[in-house]
Coordinates of N, CA and C and ligand atoms in Angstrom, one line a residue:
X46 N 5.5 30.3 -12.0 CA 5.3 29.1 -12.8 C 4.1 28.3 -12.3
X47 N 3.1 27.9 -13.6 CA 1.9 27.0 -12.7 C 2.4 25.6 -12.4
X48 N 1.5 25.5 -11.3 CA 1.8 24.1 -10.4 C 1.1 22.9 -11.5
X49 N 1.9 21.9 -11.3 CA 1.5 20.8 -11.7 C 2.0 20.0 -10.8
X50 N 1.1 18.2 -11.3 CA 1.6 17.1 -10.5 C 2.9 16.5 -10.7
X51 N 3.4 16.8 -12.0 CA 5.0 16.6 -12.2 C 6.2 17.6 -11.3
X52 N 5.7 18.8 -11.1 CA 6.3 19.7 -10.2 C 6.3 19.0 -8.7
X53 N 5.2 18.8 -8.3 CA 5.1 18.1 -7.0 C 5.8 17.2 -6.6
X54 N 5.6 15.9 -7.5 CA 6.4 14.8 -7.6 C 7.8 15.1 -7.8
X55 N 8.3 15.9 -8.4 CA 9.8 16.4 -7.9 C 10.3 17.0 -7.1
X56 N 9.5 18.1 -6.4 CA 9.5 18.5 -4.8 C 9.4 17.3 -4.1
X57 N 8.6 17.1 -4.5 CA 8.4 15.4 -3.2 C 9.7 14.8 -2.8
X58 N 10.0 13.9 -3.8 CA 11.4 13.2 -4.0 C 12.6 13.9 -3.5
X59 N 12.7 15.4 -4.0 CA 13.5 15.7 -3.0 C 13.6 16.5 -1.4
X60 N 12.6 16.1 -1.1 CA 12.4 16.7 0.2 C 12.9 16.4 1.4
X61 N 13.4 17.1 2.1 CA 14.4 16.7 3.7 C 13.7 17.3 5.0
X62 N 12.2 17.4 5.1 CA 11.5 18.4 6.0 C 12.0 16.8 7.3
X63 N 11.5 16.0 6.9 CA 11.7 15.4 8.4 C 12.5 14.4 8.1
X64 N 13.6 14.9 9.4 CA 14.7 14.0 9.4 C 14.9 12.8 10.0
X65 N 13.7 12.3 10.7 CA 13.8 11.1 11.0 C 13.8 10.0 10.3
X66 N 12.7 10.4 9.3 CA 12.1 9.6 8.1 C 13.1 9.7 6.7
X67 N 13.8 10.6 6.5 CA 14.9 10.7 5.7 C 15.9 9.9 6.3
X68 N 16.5 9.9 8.0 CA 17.4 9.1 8.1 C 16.8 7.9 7.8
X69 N 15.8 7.5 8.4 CA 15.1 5.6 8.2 C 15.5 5.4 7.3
X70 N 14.9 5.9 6.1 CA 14.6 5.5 5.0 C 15.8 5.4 4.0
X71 N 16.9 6.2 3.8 CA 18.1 5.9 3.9 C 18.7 4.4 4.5
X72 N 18.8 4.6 5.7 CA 19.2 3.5 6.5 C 18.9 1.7 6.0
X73 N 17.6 2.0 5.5 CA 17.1 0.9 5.3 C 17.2 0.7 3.5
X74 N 17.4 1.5 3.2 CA 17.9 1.7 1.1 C 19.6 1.1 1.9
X75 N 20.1 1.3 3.2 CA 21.7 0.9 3.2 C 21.4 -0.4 3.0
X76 N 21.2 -0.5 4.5 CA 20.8 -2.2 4.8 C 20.3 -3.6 4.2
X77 N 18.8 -2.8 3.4 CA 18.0 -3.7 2.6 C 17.9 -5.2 3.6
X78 N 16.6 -5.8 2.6 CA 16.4 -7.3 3.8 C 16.7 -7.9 3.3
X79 N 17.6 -9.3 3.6 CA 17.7 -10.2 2.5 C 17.4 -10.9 1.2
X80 N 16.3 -11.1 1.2 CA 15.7 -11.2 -0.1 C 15.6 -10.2 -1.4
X81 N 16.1 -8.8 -1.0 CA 16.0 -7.8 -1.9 C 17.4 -7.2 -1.9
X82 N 18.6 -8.1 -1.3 CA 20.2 -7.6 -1.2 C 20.7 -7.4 -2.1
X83 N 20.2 -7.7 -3.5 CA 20.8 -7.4 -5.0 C 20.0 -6.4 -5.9
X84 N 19.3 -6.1 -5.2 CA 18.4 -4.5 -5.5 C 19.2 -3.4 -5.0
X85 N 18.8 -2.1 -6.1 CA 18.6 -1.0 -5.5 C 17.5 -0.3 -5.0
X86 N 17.9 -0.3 -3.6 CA 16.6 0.8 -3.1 C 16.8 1.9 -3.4
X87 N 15.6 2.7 -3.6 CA 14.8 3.8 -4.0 C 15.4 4.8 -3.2
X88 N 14.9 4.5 -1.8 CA 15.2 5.2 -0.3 C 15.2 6.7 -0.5
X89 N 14.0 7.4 -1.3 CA 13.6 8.7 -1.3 C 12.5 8.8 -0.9
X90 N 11.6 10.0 -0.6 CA 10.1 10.1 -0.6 C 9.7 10.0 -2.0
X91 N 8.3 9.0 -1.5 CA 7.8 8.5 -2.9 C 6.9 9.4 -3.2
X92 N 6.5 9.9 -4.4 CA 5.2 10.8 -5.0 C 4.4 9.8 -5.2
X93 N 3.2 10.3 -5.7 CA 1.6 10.1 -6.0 C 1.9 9.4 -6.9
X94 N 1.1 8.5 -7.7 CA 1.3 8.3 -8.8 C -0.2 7.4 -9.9
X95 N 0.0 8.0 -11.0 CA -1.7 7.8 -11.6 C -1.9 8.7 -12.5
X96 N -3.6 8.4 -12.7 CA -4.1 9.4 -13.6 C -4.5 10.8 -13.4
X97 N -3.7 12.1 -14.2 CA -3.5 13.3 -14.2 C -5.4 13.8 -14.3
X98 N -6.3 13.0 -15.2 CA -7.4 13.1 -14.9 C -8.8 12.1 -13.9
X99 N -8.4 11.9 -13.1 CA -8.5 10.9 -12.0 C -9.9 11.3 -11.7
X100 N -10.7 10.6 -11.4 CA -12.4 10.8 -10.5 C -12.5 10.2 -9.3
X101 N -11.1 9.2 -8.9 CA -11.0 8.5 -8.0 C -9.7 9.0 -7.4
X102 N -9.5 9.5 -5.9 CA -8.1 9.5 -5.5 C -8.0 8.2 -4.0
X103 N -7.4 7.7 -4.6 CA -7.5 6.9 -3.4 C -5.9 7.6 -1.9
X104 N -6.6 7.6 -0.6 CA -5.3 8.3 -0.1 C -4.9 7.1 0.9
X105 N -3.5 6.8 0.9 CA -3.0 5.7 1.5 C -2.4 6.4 2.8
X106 N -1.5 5.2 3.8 CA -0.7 5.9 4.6 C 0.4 6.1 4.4
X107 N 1.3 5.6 4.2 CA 2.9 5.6 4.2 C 3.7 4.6 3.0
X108 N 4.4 5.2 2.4 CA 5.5 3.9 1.9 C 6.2 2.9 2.8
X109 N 6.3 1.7 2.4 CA 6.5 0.7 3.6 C 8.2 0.4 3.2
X110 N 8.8 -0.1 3.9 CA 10.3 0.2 4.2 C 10.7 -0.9 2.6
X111 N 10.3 -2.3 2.3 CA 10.8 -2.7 1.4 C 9.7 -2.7 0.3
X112 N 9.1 -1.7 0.4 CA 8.1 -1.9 -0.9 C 8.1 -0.5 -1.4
X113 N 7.5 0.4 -1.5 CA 7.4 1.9 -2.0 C 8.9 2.4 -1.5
X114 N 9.4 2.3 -0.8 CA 11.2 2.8 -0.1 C 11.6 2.1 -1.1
X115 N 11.7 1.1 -1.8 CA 12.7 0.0 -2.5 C 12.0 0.4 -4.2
X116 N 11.1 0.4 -4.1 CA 10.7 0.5 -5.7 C 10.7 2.1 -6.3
X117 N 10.1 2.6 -5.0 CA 9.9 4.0 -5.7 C 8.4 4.4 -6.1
X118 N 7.8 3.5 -6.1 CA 6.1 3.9 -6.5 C 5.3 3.7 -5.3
X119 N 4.2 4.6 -4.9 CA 3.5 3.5 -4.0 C 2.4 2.6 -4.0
X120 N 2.7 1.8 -3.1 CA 1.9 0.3 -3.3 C 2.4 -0.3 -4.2
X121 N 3.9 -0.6 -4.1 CA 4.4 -1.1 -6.0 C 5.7 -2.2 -4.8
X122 N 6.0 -3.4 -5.0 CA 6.4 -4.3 -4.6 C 6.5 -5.1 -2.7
X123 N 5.3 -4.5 -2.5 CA 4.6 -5.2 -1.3 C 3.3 -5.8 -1.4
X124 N 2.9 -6.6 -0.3 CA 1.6 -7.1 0.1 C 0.5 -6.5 -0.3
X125 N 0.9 -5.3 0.5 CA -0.4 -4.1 0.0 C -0.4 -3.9 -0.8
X126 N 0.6 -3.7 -1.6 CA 0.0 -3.3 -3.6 C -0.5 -4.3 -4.1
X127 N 0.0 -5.1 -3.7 CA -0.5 -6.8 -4.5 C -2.2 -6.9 -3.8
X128 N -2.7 -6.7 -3.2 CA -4.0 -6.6 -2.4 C -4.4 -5.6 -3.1
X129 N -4.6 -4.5 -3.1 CA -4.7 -3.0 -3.6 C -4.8 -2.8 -5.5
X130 N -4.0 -3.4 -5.4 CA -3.8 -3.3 -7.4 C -4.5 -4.0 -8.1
X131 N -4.9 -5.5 -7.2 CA -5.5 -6.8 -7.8 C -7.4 -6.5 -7.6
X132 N -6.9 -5.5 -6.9 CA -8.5 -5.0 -6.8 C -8.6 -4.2 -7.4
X133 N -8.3 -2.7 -7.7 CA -8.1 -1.7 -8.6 C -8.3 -2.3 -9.9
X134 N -7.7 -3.2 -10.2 CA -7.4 -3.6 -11.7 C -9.6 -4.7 -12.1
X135 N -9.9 -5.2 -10.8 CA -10.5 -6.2 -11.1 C -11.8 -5.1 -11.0
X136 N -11.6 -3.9 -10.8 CA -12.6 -2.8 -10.9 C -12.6 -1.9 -12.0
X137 N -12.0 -2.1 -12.8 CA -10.9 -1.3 -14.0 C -10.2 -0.5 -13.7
X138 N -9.6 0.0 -12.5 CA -8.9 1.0 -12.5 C -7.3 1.0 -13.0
X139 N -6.9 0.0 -13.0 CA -5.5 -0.4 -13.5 C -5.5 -1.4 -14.5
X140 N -4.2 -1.5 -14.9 CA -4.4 -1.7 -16.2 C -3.6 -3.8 -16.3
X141 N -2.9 -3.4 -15.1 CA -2.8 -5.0 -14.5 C -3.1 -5.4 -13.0
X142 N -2.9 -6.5 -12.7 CA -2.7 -7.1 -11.2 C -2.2 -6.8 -10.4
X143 N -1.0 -6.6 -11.2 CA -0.1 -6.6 -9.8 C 0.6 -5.5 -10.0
X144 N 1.7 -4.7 -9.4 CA 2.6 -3.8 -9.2 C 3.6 -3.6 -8.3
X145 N 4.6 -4.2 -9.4 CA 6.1 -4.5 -8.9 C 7.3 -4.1 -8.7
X146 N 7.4 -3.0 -9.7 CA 8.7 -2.1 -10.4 C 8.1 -1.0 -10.8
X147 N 8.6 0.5 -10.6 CA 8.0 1.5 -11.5 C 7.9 1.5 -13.6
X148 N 8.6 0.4 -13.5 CA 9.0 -0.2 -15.4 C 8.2 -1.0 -15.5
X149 N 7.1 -1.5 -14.9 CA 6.6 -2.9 -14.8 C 5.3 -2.7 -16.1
X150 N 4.9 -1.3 -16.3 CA 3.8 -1.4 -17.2 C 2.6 -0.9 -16.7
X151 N 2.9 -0.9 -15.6 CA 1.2 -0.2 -14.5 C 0.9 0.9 -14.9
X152 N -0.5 1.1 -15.3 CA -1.3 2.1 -15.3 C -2.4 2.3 -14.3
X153 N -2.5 3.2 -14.1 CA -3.8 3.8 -13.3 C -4.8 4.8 -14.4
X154 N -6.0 3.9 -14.2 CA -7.4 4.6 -15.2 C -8.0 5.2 -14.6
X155 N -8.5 6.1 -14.7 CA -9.4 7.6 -13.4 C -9.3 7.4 -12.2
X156 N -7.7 7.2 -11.4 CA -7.6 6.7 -10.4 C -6.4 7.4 -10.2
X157 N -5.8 7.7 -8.9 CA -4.7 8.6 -8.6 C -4.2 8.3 -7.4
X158 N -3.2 7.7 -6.8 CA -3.0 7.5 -5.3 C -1.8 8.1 -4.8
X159 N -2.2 8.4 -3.5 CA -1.3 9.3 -2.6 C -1.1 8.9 -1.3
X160 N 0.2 9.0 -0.9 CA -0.3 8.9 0.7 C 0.1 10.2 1.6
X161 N -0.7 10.0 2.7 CA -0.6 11.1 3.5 C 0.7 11.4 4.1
X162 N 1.5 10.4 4.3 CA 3.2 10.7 4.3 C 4.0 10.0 3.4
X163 N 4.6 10.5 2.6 CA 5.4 10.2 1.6 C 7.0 9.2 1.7
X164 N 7.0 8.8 3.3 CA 8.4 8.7 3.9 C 7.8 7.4 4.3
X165 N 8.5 6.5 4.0 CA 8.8 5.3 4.9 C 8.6 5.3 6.3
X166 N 7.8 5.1 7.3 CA 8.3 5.5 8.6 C 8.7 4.3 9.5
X167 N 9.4 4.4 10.6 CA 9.7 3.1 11.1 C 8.4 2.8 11.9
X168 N 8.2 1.1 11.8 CA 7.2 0.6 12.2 C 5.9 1.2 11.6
X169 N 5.6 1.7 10.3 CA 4.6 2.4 9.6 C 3.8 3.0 10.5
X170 N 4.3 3.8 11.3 CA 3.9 5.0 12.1 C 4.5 6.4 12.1
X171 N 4.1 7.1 11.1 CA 4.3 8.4 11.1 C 3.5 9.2 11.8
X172 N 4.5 10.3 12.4 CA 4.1 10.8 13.9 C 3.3 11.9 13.0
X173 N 2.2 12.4 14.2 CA 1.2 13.3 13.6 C 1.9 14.9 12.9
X174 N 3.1 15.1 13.2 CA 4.0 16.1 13.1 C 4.4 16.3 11.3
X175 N 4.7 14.9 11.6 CA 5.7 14.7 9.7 C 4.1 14.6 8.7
X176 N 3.0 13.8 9.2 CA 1.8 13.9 8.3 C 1.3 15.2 8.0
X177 N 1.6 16.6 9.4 CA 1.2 17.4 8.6 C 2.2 18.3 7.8
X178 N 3.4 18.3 8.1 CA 4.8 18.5 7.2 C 4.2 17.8 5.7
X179 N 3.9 17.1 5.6 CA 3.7 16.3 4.4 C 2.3 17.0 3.3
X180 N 1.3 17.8 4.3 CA 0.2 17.8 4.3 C 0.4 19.1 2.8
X181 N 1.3 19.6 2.8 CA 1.4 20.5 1.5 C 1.4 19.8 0.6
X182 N 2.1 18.7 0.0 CA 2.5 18.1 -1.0 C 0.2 17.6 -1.5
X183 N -0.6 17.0 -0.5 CA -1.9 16.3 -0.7 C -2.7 17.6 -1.3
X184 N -2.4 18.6 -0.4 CA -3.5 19.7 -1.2 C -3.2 20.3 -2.1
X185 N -1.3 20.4 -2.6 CA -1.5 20.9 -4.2 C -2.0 19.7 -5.3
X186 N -1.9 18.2 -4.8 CA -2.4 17.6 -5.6 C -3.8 17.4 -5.5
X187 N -4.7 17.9 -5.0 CA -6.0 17.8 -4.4 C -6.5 19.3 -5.1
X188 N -5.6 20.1 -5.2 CA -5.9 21.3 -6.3 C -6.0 20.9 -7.9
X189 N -4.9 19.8 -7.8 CA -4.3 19.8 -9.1 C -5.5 18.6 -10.0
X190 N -6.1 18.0 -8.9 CA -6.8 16.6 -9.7 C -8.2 17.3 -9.8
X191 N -8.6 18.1 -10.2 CA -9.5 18.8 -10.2 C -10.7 17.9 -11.0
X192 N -10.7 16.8 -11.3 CA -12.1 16.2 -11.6 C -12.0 14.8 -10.6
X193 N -11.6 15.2 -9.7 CA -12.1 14.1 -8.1 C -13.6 13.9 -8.5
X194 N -14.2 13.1 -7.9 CA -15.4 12.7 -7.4 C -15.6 11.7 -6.3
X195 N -14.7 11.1 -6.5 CA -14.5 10.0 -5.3 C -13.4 9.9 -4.3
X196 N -13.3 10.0 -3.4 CA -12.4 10.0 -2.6 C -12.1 8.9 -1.3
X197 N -11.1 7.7 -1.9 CA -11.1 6.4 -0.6 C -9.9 6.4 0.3
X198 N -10.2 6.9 1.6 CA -9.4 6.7 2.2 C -8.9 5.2 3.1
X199 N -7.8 4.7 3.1 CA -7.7 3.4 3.3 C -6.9 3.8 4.3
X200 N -7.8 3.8 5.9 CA -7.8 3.4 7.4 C -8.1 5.1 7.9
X201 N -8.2 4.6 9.2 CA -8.2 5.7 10.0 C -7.4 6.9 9.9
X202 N -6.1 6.7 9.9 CA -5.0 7.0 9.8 C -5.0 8.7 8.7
X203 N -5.0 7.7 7.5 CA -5.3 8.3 6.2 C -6.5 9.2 6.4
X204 N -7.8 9.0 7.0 CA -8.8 9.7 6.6 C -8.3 10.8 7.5
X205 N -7.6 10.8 8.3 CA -7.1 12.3 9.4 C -6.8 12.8 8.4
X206 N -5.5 12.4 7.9 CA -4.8 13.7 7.6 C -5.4 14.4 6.3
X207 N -6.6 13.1 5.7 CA -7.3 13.8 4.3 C -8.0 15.0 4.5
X208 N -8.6 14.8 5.9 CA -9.8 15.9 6.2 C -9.7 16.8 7.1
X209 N -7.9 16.7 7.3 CA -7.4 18.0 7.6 C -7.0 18.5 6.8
X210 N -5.9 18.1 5.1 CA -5.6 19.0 4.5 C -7.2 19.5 4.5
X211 N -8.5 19.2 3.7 CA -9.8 19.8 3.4 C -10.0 20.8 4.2
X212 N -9.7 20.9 5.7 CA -10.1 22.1 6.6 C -9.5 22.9 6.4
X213 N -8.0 22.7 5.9 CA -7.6 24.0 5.8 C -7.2 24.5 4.5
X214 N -8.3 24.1 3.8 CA -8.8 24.5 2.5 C -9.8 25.5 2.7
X215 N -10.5 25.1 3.6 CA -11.9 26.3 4.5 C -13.1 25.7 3.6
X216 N -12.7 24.0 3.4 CA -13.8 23.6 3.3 C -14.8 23.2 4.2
X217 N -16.0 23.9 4.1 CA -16.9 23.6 5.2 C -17.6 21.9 5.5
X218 N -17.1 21.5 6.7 CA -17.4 19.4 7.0 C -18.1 19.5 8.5
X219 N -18.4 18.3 8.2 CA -19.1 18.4 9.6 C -17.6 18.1 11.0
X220 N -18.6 18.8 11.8 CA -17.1 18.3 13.1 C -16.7 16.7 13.2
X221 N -17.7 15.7 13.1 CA -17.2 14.5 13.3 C -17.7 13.7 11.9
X222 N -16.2 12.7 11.2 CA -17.4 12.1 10.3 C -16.6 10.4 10.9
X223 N -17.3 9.9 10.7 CA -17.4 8.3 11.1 C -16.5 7.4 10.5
X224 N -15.2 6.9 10.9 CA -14.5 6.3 10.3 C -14.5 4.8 10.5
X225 N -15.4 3.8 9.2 CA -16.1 2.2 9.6 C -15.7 1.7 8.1
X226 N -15.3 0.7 8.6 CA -15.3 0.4 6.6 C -16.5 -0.1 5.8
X227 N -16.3 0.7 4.9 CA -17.3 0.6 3.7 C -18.7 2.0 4.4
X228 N -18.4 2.9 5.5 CA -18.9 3.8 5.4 C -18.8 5.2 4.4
X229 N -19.5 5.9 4.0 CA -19.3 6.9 2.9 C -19.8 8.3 3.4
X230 N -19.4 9.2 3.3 CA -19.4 10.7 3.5 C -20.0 11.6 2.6
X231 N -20.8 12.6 2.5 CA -21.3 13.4 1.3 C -20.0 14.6 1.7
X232 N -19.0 14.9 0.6 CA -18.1 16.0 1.0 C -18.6 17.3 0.3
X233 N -19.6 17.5 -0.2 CA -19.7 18.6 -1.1 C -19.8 18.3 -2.3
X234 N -20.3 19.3 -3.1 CA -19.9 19.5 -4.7 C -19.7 18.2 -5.3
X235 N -20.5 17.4 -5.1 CA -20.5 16.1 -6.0 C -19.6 15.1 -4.9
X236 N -18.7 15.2 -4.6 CA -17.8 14.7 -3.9 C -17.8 13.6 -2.6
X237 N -17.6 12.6 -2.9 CA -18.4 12.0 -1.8 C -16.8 10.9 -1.3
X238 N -16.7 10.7 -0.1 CA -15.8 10.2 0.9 C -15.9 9.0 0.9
X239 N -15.3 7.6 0.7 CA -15.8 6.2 1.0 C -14.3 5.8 2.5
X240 N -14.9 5.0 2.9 CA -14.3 4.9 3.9 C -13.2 2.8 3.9
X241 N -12.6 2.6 4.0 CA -12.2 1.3 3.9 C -11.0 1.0 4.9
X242 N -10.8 -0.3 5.4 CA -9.1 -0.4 6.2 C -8.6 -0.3 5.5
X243 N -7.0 0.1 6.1 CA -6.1 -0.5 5.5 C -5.8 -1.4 4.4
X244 N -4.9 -1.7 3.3 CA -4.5 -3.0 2.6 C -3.6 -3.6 3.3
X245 N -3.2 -3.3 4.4 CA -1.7 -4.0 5.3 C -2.2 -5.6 5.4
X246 N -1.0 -6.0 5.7 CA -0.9 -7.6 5.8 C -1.9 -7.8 7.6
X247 N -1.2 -6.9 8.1 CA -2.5 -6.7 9.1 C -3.7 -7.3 9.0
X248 N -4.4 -6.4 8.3 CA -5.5 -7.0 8.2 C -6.1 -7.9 7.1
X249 N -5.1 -7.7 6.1 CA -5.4 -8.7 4.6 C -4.8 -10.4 5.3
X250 N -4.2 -10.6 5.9 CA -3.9 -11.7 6.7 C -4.5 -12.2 7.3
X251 N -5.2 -11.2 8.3 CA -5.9 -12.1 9.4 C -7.3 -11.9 9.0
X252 N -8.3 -11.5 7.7 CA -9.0 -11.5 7.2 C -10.1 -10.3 7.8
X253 N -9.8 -9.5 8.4 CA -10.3 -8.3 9.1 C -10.9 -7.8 7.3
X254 N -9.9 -7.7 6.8 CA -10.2 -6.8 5.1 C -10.3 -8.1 4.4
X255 N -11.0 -8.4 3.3 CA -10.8 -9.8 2.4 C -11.4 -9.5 1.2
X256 N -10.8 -9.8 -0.1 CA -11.0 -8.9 -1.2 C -12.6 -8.8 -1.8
X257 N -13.4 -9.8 -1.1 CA -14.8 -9.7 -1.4 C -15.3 -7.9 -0.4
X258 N -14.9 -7.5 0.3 CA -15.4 -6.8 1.1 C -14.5 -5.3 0.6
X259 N -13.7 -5.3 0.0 CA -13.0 -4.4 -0.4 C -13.2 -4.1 -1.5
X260 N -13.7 -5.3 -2.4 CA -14.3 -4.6 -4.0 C -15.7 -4.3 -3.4
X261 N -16.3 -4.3 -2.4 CA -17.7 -3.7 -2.1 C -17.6 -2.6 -2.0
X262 N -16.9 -2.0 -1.5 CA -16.3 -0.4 -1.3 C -16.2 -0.2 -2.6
X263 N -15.3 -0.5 -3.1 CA -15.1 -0.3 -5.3 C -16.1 0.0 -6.0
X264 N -17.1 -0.9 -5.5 CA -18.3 -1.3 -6.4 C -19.2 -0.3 -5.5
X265 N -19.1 0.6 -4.6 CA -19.7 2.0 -4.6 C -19.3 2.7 -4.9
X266 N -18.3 3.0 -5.2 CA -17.5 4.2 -5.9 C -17.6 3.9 -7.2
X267 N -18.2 2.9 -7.6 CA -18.2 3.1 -8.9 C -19.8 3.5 -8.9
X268 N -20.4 3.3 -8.6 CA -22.0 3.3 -8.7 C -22.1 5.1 -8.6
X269 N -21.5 5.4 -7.1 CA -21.4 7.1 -7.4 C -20.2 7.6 -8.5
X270 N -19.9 7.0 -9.1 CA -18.8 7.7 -10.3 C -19.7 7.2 -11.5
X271 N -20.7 6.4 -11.8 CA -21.3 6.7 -13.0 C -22.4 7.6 -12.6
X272 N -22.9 7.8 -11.2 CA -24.3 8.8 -10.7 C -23.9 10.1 -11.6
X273 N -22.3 10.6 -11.4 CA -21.9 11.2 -11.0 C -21.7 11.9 -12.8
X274 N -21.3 10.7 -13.5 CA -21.3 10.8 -14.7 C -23.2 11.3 -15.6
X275 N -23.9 10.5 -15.2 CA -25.5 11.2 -15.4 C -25.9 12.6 -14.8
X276 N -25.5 12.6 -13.5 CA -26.1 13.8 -13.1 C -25.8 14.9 -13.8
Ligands
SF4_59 S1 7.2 12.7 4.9 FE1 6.7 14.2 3.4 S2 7.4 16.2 4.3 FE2 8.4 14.5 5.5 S3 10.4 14.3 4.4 FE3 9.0 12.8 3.5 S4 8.1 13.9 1.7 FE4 9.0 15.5 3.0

C-alpha cells in the first residue's frame, strides 16, 4: 500500500516505541492541571499537521504536556502556538491567530509542521534515543511533502534531529551547519534551511525571541519561496 501523510498520522497516534513518554504522557492526560480539570486530554502521540502540499515545513520539538498532549494538534492550546500561529497567520500561512482545539477552524496554507518527537516529554526534554525512535515517522513525511522548499527549524534541538533524518536519507550536507537565529542554509535542490529559536515561553517571555524578529525569519522564507516560485 502507498504511503501517505494520513497513514503516518495514524501510525503516529498509535505508537508505543518509547515507554517513558507513553507513560508521561498518559499520566498527565490522568492528572491534568487545574485549569484544564474539565477537559479531555488527548494523551497520545500527536502527528503533523497542515498542508498536504506545503513549500514550508516548519519542524518543532516536542508536544508540551498541557497543550499538543491535551488538544491533540501541535502547537494548538499553548504559549507556543499562540506565538507560532499569530505569526504563521500574520505571514499568510494560517488561516487564523490563534490555535486552540483541533475543531477550532485552523488551517495551514503551504505550510506543514512536525515535530521531531511526537511525545510529550517530561520537562520538554526528549532524550536523544526517543528523537531518533521518532525519526521514521519525519522522513516518511519528508518523502511525502514532496514540494518543500523551505525548511524552519525552531531551536537547536529540532535542527539535530532534522539533519539527521537528511543524512540518513544519503543526502549529501556539509559536516557542520551553524545553528543562530535567523541563520539560513543552502540544502540542495532548491531547498534552503532557515534557522530560528524556539516559540517556548522561555524565550517568548524573556524576549530572547520577540515577534518582530521571528516574522524576520518568515519574511525570508518568503522571499526564497517566491525566488523559488520565478526560478
Ligand atoms: S516519541 Fe515518537 S517514536 Fe516515541 S512513542 Fe511517541 S510517537 Fe512513538
Amino acid at each position: 500500500m502507498a504511503d501517505s501523510l494520513a497513514r503516518v498520522s495514524r501510525e503516529v497516534v498509535d505508537c508505543e516505541r518509547c515507554p517513558r513518554l507513553r507513560h508521561w504522557c498518559r499520566e498527565v492526560a490522568r492528572t491534568k492541571v487545574k485549569r484544564f480539570q474539565d477537559q479531555d486530554y488527548w494523551g497520545r502521540p500527536v502527528p503533523g499537521f497542515g498542508d498536504p502540499r506545503a513549500r514550508l515545513l516548519v519542524v518543532g520539538l516536542a508536544p508540551a504536556a498541557h497543550g499538543g498532549n491535551r488538544t491533540g494538534r501541535v502547537f494548538t492550546g499553548d504559549r507556543s502556538g499562540d506565538f507560532l500561529f499569530a505569526a504563521l497567520h500574520r505571514a499568510g500561512f494560517a488561516n487564523r491567530p490563534e490555535s486552540v482545539a483541533r475543531d477550532d477552524g485552523q488551517g495551514l496554507r503551504d505550510c506543514y509542521i512536525t515535530p521531531v518527537a511526537r511525545c510529550a516529554p517530561p520537562a520538554n526534554k526528549p532524550t536523544p534515543a526517543e528523537i531518533a525512535r521518532c525519526r521514521e515517522y519525519l522522513e516518511r513525511e519528508w518523502t511525502l511533502l514532496k514540494r518543500v522548499r523551505a525548511v524552519l527549524v525552531l531551536g537547536r534541538i529540532a535542527m539535530d534531529g532534522f539533519l539527521a533524518m537528511l543524512r540518513e536519507t544519503d543526502r549529501p550536507l556539509p559536516r557542520h551547519l551553524e545553528f543562530a537565529h535567523g541563520t539560513t542554509h543552502d540544502l540542495g535542490g532548491g531547498i534552503r534551511l532557515f534557522c530560528s529559536y524556539h516559540v517556548s515561553q522561555q524565550n517568548t517571555f524573556t524576549g530572547r525571541l520577540t515577534p518582530r524578529s521571528f516574522d524576520a525569519v518568515l519574511a525570508k522564507v518568503e522571499r526564497h519561496l517566491s525566488r523559488a516560485d520565478s526560478g
